[in-house]
Amino acid sequence: HPDFPGYQWPLSKMRDYLEEVFGEENVWERKVQPQLRRITAAIARAAPRGMHQNGCFQLIGLDVVLDRNLRAWLLEVNKNPGLHMLTDVVREHTPAAVRDAIKMVVDYRDIPPAARPATIGSFERV
């Protein structure tokens, strides 16, 4: 479909679409993002402790679908998400996500998690 190249939209287009369809400002921030934070926190709590050495990390991918009421449903967790540069959205997002993940591990490795900034690049502490 021409409106969905690679079947993906950048987040900015998704935000605009939701505001247009629901006729409300900040629909993403008010209704969707809090659910994604809860899902992400639940996944982080469910991860086995001690599965990685200190200073290591694993980038995971969460596939989520929104229903017509904007309820977020977790479809799957990808422990090795594809970082292939196949679409414009992925080419724009992936390098920054990898850079920010490394920054979290390397730049803040000696700082307790609670003392780290609330956001690091595109990542937000949940």
Short mmCIF file of C-alpha atoms in Angstrom, two decimals, residues 10-125:
data_model
loop_
_atom_site.label_atom_id
_atom_site.label_comp_id
_atom_site.label_asym_id
_atom_site.label_seq_id
_atom_site.Cartn_x
_atom_site.Cartn_y
_atom_site.Cartn_z
CA PRO A 10 7.57 6.69 11.67
CA LEU A 11 6.18 7.50 15.11
CA SER A 12 5.49 11.11 14.07
CA LYS A 13 3.10 9.93 11.35
CA MET A 14 1.38 7.53 13.75
CA ARG A 15 0.87 10.36 16.25
CA ASP A 16 -0.61 12.59 13.55
CA TYR A 17 -2.88 9.79 12.34
CA LEU A 18 -4.22 9.06 15.84
CA GLU A 19 -4.90 12.74 16.49
CA GLU A 20 -6.77 13.01 13.19
CA VAL A 21 -8.84 9.85 13.69
CA PHE A 22 -9.66 10.41 17.37
CA GLY A 23 -9.93 14.20 17.18
CA GLU A 24 -7.79 14.68 20.28
CA GLU A 25 -4.33 16.11 20.81
CA ASN A 26 -1.58 14.00 22.34
CA VAL A 27 -3.53 10.75 21.98
CA TRP A 28 -0.28 8.80 21.71
CA GLU A 29 1.21 10.33 24.84
CA ARG A 30 -1.99 10.11 26.91
CA LYS A 31 -3.45 6.75 25.87
CA VAL A 32 -0.89 4.60 24.08
CA GLN A 33 2.48 5.42 25.58
CA PRO A 34 1.45 4.64 29.20
CA GLN A 35 0.35 1.17 28.09
CA LEU A 36 3.63 0.60 26.26
CA ARG A 37 5.53 1.63 29.38
CA ARG A 38 3.58 -0.89 31.47
CA ILE A 39 4.16 -3.66 28.92
CA THR A 40 7.87 -2.85 28.72
CA ALA A 41 8.23 -2.78 32.52
CA ALA A 42 6.42 -6.13 32.81
CA ILE A 43 8.76 -7.69 30.24
CA ALA A 44 11.80 -6.30 32.07
CA ARG A 45 10.55 -7.71 35.40
CA ALA A 46 9.94 -11.10 33.79
CA ALA A 47 13.51 -11.41 32.46
CA PRO A 48 15.63 -13.87 34.45
CA ARG A 49 18.09 -12.12 36.74
CA GLY A 50 21.74 -12.79 36.16
CA MET A 51 21.28 -13.98 32.59
CA HIS A 52 23.97 -11.58 31.36
CA GLN A 53 27.29 -10.47 32.72
CA ASN A 54 27.52 -7.01 34.22
CA GLY A 55 28.05 -4.39 31.53
CA CYS A 56 26.31 -6.45 28.86
CA PHE A 57 22.92 -5.87 27.37
CA GLN A 58 20.44 -7.36 24.96
CA LEU A 59 18.32 -5.28 22.66
CA ILE A 60 14.84 -6.78 22.39
CA GLY A 61 11.92 -5.90 20.18
CA LEU A 62 8.29 -5.80 21.26
CA ASP A 63 5.59 -6.23 18.63
CA VAL A 64 2.39 -4.54 19.75
CA VAL A 65 -0.92 -3.98 18.00
CA LEU A 66 -3.53 -1.38 18.91
CA ASP A 67 -7.22 -2.22 18.72
CA ARG A 68 -9.89 0.30 17.71
CA ASN A 69 -10.17 1.43 21.34
CA LEU A 70 -6.40 2.07 21.48
CA ARG A 71 -5.80 -0.84 23.80
CA ALA A 72 -2.27 -2.15 23.27
CA TRP A 73 -1.84 -5.90 22.87
CA LEU A 74 1.59 -7.54 23.06
CA LEU A 75 2.00 -9.89 20.11
CA GLU A 76 5.53 -11.13 20.69
CA VAL A 77 8.91 -10.37 22.19
CA ASN A 78 11.86 -10.68 19.82
CA LYS A 79 15.06 -11.47 21.65
CA ASN A 80 17.01 -10.84 18.45
CA PRO A 81 15.07 -8.16 16.59
CA GLY A 82 15.95 -7.72 12.94
CA LEU A 83 18.15 -4.69 12.51
CA HIS A 84 18.18 -4.99 8.73
CA MET A 85 18.08 -1.65 6.96
CA LEU A 86 15.22 -2.63 4.64
CA THR A 87 12.90 0.37 5.00
CA ASP A 88 13.30 4.12 5.46
CA VAL A 89 11.78 3.90 8.95
CA VAL A 90 14.27 1.22 10.04
CA ARG A 91 17.21 3.03 8.40
CA GLU A 92 16.34 6.12 10.42
CA HIS A 93 15.52 4.41 13.74
CA THR A 94 17.97 1.52 14.11
CA PRO A 95 21.34 3.36 14.16
CA ALA A 96 20.06 5.75 16.84
CA ALA A 97 18.58 2.90 18.92
CA VAL A 98 21.82 0.93 18.83
CA ARG A 99 23.89 4.05 19.61
CA ASP A 100 21.64 4.92 22.56
CA ALA A 101 21.71 1.35 23.89
CA ILE A 102 25.51 1.34 23.83
CA LYS A 103 25.55 4.77 25.46
CA MET A 104 23.38 3.44 28.30
CA VAL A 105 25.75 0.53 28.92
CA VAL A 106 29.10 2.26 28.40
CA ASP A 107 28.57 5.85 29.54
CA TYR A 108 26.48 4.99 32.59
CA ARG A 109 27.93 1.62 33.61
CA ASP A 110 29.30 2.88 36.95
CA ILE A 111 26.18 4.87 37.88
CA PRO A 112 23.39 3.07 39.77
CA PRO A 113 20.26 2.79 37.59
CA ALA A 114 18.19 5.03 39.88
CA ALA A 115 20.82 7.80 39.55
CA ARG A 116 20.92 7.69 35.75
CA PRO A 117 19.03 10.26 33.67
CA ALA A 118 15.35 9.44 33.09
CA THR A 119 15.99 9.47 29.35
CA ILE A 120 19.06 8.52 27.36
CA GLY A 121 18.61 9.33 23.70
CA SER A 122 15.49 7.50 22.56
CA PHE A 123 15.32 5.32 25.69
CA GLU A 124 13.25 6.16 28.74
CA ARG A 125 13.58 4.54 32.14
#
